[in-house]
PDB file of C-alpha atoms in Angstrom:
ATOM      1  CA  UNK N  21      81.481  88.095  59.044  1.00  0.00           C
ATOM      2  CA  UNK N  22      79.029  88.639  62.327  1.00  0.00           C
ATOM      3  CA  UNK N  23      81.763  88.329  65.450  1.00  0.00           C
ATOM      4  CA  UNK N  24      80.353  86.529  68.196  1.00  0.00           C
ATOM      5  CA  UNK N  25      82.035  87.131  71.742  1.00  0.00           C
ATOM      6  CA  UNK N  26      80.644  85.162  75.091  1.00  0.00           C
ATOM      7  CA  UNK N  27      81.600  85.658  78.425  1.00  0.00           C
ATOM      8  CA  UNK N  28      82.733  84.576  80.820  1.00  0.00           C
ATOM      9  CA  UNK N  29      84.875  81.844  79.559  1.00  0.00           C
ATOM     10  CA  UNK N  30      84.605  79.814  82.757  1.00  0.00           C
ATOM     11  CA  UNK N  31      82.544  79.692  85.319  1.00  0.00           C
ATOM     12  CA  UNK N  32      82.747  77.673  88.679  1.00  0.00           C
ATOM     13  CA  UNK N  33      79.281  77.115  90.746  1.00  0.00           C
ATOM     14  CA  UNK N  34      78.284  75.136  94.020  1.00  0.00           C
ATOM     15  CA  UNK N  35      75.049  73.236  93.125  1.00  0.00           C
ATOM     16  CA  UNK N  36      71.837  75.290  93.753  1.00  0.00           C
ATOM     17  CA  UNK N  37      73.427  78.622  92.294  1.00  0.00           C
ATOM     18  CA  UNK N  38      72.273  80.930  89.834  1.00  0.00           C
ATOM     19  CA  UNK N  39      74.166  82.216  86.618  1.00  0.00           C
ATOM     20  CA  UNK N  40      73.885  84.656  83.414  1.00  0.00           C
ATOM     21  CA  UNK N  41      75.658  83.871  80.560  1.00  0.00           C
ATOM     22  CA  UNK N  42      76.715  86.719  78.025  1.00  0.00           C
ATOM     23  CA  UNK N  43      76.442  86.670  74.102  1.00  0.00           C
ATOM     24  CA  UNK N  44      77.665  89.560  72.258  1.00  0.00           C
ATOM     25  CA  UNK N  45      77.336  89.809  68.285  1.00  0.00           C
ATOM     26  CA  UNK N  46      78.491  92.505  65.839  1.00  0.00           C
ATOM     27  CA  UNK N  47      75.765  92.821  63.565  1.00  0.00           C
ATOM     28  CA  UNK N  48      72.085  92.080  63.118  1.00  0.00           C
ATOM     29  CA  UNK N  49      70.832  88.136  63.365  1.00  0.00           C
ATOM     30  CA  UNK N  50      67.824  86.583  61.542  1.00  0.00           C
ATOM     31  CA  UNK N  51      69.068  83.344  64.006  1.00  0.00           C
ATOM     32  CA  UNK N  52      70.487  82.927  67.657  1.00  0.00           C
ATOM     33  CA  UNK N  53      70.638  79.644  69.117  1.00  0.00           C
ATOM     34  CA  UNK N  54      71.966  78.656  72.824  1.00  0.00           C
ATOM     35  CA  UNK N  55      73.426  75.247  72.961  1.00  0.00           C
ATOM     36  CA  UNK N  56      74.740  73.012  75.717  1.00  0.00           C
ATOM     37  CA  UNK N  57      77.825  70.670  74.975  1.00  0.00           C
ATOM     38  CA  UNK N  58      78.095  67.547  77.303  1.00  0.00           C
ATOM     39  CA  UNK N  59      81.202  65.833  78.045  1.00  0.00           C
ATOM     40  CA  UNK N  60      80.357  63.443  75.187  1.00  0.00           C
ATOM     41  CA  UNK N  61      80.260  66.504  73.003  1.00  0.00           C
ATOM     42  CA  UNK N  62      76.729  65.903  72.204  1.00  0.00           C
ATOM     43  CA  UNK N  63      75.273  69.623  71.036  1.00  0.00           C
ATOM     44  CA  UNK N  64      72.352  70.221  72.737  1.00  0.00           C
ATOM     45  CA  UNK N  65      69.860  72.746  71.604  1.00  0.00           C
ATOM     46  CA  UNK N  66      68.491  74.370  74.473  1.00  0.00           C
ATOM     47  CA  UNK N  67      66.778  77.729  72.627  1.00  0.00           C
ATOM     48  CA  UNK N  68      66.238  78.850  69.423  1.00  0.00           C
ATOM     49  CA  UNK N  69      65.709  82.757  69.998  1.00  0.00           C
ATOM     50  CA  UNK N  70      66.553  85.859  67.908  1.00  0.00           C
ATOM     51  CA  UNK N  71      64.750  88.424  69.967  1.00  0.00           C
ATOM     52  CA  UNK N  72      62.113  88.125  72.442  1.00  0.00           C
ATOM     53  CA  UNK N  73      62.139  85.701  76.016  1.00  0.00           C
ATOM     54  CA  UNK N  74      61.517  81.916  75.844  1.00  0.00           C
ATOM     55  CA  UNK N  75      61.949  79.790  79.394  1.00  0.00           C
ATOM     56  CA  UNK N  76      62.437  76.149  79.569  1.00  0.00           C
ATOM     57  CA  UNK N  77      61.977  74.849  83.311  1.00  0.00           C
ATOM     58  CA  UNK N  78      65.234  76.286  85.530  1.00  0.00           C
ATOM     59  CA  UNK N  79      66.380  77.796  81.742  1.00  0.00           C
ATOM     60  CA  UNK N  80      65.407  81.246  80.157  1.00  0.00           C
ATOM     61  CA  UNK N  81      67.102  83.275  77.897  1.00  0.00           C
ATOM     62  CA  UNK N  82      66.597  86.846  76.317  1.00  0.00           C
ATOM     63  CA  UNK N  83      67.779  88.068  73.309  1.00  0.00           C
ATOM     64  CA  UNK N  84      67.358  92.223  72.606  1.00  0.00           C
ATOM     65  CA  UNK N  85      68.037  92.322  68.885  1.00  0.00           C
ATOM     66  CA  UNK N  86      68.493  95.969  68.963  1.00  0.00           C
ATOM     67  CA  UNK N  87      71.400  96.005  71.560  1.00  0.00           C
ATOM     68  CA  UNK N  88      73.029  92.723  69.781  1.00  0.00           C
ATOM     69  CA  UNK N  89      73.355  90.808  73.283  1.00  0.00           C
ATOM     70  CA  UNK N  90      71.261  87.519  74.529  1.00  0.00           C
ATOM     71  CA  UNK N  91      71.608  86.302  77.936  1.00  0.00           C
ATOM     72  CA  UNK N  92      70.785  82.617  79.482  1.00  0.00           C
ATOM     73  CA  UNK N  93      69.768  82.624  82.852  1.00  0.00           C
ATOM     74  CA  UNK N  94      70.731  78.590  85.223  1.00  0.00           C
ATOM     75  CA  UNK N  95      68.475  79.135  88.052  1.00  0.00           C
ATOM     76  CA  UNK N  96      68.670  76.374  90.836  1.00  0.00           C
ATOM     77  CA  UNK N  97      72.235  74.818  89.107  1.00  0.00           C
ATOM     78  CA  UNK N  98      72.779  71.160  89.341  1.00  0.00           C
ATOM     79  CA  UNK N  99      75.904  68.935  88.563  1.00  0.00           C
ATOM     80  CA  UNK N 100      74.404  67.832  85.240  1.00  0.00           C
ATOM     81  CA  UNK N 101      74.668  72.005  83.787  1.00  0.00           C
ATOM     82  CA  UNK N 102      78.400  70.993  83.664  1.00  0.00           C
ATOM     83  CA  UNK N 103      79.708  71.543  80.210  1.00  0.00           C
ATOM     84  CA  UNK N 104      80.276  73.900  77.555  1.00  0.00           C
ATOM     85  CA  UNK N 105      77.716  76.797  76.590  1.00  0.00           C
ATOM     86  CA  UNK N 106      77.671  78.228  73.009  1.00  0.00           C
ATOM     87  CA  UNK N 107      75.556  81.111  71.408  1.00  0.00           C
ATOM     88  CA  UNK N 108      75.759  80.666  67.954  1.00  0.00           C
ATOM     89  CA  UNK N 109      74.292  83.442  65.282  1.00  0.00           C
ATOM     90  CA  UNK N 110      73.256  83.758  61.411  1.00  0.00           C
ATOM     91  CA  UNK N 111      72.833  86.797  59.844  1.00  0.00           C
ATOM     92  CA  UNK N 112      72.421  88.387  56.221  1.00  0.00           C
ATOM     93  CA  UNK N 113      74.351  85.668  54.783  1.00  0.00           C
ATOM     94  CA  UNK N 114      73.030  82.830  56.513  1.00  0.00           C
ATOM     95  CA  UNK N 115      76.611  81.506  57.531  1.00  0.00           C
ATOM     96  CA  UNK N 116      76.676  80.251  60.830  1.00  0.00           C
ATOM     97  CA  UNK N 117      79.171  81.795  63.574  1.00  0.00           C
ATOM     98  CA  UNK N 118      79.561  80.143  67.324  1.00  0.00           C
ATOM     99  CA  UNK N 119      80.899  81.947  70.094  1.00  0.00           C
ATOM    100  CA  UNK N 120      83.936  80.869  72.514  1.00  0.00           C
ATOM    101  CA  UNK N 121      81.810  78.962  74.684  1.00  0.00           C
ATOM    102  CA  UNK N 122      81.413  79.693  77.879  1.00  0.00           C
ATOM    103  CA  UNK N 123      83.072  76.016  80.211  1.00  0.00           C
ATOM    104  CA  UNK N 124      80.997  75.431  83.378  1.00  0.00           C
ATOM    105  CA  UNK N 125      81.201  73.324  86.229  1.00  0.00           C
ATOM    106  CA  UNK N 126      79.108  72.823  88.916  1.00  0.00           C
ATOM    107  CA  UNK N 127      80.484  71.275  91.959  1.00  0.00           C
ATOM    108  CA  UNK N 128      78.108  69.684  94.350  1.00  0.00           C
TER     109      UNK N 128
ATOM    110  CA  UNK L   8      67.264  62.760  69.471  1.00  0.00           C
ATOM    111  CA  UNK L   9      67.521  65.204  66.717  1.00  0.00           C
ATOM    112  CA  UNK L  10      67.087  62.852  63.636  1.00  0.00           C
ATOM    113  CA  UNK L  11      70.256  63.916  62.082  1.00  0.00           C
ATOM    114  CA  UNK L  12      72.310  60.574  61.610  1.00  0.00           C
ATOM    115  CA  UNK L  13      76.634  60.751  61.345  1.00  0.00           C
ATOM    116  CA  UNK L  14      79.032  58.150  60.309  1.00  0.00           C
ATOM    117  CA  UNK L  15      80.727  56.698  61.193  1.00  0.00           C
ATOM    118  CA  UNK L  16      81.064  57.578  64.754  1.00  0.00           C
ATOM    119  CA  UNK L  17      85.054  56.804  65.253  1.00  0.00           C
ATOM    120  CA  UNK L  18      87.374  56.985  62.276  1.00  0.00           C
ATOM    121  CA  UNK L  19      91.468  56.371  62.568  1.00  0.00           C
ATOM    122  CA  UNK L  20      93.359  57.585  59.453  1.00  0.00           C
ATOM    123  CA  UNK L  21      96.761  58.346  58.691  1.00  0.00           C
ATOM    124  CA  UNK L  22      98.793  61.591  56.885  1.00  0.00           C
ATOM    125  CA  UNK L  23      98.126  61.653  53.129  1.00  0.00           C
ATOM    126  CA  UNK L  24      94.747  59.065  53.279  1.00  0.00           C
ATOM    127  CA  UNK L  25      91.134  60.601  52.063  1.00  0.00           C
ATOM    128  CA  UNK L  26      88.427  60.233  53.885  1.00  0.00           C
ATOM    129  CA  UNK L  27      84.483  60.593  54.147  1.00  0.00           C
ATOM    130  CA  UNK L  28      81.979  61.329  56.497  1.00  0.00           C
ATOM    131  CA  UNK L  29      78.478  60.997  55.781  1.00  0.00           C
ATOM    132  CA  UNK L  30      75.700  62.694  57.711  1.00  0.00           C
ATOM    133  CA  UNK L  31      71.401  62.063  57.425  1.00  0.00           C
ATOM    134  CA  UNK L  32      69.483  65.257  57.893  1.00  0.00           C
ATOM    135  CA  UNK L  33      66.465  65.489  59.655  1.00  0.00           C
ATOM    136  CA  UNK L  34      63.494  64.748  56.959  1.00  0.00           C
ATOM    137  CA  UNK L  35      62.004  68.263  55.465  1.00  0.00           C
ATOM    138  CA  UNK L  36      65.496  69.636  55.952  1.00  0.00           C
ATOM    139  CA  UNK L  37      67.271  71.538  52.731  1.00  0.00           C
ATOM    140  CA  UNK L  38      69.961  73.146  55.007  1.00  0.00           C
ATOM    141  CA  UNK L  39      73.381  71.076  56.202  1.00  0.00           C
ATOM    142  CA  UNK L  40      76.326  72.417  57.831  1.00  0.00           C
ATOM    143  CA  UNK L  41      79.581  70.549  58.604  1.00  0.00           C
ATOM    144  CA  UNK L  42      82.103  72.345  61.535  1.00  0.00           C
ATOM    145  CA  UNK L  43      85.466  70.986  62.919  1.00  0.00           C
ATOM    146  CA  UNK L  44      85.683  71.168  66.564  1.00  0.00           C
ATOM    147  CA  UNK L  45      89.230  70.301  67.928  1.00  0.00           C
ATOM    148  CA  UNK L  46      89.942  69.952  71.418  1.00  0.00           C
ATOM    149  CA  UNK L  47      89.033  72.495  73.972  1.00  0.00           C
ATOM    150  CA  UNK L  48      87.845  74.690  71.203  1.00  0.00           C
ATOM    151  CA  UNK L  49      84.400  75.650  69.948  1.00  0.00           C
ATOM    152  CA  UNK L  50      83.140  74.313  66.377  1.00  0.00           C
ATOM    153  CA  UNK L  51      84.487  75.759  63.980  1.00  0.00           C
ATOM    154  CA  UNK L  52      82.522  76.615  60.238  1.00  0.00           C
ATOM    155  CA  UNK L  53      83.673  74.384  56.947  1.00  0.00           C
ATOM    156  CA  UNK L  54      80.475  74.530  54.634  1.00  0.00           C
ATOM    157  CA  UNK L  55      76.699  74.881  54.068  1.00  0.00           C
ATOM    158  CA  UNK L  56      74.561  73.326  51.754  1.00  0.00           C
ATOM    159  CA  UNK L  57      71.233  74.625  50.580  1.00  0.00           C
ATOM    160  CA  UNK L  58      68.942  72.809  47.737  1.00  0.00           C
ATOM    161  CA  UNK L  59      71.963  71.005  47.015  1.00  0.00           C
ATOM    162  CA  UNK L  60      74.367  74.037  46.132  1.00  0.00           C
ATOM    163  CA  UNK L  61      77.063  75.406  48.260  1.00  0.00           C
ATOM    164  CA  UNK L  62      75.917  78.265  50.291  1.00  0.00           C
ATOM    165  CA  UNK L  63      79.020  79.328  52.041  1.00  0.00           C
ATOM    166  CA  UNK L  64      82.164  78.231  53.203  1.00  0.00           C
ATOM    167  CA  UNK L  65      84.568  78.999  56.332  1.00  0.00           C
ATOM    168  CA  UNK L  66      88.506  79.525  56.206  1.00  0.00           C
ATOM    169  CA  UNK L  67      89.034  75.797  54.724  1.00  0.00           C
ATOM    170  CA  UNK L  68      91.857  75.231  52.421  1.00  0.00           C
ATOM    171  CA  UNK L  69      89.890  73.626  48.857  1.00  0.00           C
ATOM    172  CA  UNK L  70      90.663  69.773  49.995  1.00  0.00           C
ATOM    173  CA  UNK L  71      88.082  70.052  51.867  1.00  0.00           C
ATOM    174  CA  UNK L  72      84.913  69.234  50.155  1.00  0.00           C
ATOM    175  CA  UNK L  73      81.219  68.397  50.275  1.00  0.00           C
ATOM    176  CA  UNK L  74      77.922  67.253  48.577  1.00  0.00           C
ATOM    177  CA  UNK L  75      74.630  67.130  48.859  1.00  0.00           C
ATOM    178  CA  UNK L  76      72.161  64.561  47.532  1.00  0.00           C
ATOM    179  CA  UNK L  77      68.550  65.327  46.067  1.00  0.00           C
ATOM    180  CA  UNK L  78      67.315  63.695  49.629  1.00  0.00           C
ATOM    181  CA  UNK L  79      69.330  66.248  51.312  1.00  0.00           C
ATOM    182  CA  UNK L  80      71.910  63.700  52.955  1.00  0.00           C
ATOM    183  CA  UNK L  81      75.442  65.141  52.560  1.00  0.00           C
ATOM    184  CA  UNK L  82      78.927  64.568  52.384  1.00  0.00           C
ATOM    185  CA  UNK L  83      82.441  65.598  53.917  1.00  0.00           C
ATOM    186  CA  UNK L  84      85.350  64.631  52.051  1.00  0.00           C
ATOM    187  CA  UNK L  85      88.948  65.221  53.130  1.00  0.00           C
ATOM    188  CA  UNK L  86      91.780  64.869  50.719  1.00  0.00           C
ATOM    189  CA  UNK L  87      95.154  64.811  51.888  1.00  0.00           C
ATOM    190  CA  UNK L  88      94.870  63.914  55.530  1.00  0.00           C
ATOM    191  CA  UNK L  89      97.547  65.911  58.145  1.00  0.00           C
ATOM    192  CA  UNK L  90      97.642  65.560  61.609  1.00  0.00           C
ATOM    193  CA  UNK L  91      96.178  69.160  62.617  1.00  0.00           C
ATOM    194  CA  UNK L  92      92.839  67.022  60.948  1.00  0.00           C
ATOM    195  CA  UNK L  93      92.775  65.008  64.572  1.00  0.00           C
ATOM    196  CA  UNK L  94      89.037  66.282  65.523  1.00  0.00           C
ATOM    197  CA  UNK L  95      85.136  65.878  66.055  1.00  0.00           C
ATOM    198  CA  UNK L  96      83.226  66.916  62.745  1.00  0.00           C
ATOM    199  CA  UNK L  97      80.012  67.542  63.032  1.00  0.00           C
ATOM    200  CA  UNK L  98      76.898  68.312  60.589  1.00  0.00           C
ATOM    201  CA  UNK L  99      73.867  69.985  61.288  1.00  0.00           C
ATOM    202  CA  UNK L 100      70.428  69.854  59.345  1.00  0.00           C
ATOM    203  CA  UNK L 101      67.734  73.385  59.132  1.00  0.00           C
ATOM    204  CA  UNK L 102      64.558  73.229  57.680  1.00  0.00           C
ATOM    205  CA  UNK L 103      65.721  76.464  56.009  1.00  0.00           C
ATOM    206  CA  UNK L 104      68.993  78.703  56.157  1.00  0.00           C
ATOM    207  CA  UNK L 105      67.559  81.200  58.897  1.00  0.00           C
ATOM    208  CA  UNK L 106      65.669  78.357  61.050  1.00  0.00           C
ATOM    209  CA  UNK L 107      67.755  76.146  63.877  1.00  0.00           C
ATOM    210  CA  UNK L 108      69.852  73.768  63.420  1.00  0.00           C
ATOM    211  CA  UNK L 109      70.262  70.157  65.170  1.00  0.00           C
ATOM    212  CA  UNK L 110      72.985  68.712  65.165  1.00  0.00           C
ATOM    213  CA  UNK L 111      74.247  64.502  64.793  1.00  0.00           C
ATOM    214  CA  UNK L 112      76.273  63.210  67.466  1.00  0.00           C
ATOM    215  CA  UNK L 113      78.982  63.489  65.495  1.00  0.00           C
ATOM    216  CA  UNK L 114      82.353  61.673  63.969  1.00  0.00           C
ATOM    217  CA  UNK L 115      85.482  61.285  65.537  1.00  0.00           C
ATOM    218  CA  UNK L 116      88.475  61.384  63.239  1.00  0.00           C
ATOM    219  CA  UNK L 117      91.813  60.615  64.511  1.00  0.00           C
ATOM    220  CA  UNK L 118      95.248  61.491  62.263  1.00  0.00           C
ATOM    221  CA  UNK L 119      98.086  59.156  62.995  1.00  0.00           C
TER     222      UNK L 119
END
């Protein structure tokens, strides 16, 4: 199956900071989905993106299809980004592979 | 709110006891998923359903099991209960196997 590799695993902010979040995936994707897990480990669908750019207020990801790697971009971080980020791919097969996660916390 | 319905939302069993887990997909929606997250891990793939037929299955051991209705609601069933069950399951509704998925809130299951 595709492998799916995110990094970093953790990241540590101070409100008002920017990050880029890493998703690596082995083969080709018809799917790609970024997804934010609160502390009440509610999945949160953030942006449904196999290739191409899509921004969502301080969110934006980019996915290049041909390289296998999407990025999401926190710009202007606040306290309520804390949580758990997972990329999660489907390819060929349709089965569904998440990432790691990447655990962040933003400290005011 | 995503539309796709769990339950229940807490569940305590203990070793050897079945159990089932119901989840509502979003309406239009042919496509369900069920993971197993433990703690401090990421969610990890059981099975997907598509037009009722099983469409692909993680590294489960067979008591594990599922259905899907004509109305595309589905089950989880656990035979056999251990303690390495303890975890959040969670389902996840597409309006086709290559679209996204939403996710329910999930259920809590806890092995004593």
């Amino acid at each position: 199956g595709i492998q799916v590799e995110q990094s970093p695993p953790d990241l540590i902010l101070q409100e008002g900071a920017n990050s880029t979040l890493r998703c690596n995936f082995s083969d080709s994707v018809n799917n790609l989905q970024w997804f934010h897990q609160n502390p009440w480990g509610q999945l949160i669908n953030l942006f449904y993106i196999p290739s191409g750019t899509k921004q969502n207020g301080r969110l934006s990801a980019t996915t290049v299809a041909t390289e296998r790697y999407s990025l999401l971009y926190i710009s202007s971080s606040q306290t309520t980004d804390s949580g758990v980020y997972f990329c999660a791919v489907r390819g060929g097969s349709y089965i569904p592979t998440f990432g790691r996660g990447t655990s962040l916390i933003v400290h005011p | 709110e995503t539309g796709v319905t769990q339950s229940p939302t807490h569940l305590i069993k203990t070793r050897g006891q079945q159990v089932t887990l119901r989840c509502s997909s979003q309406s239009g929606h042919n496509t369900v998923s069920w993971y197993q997250q433990a703690l401090g891990q990421g969610p990890q793939f059981i099975f997907q359903y598509y037009r009722e037929e099983e469409n692909g299955r993680g590294n489960f051991p067979p008591r594990f099991s599922g259905l899907q209705f004509p109305n595309y609601s589905s089950e989880l069933n656990v035979n056999a209960l251990e303690l390495d069950d303890s975890a959040l399951y969670l389902c996840a509704s597409s309006s086709d196997r290559d679209q996204p998925q939403h996710f329910g809130d999930g259920t809590r299951l806890s092995i004593l």
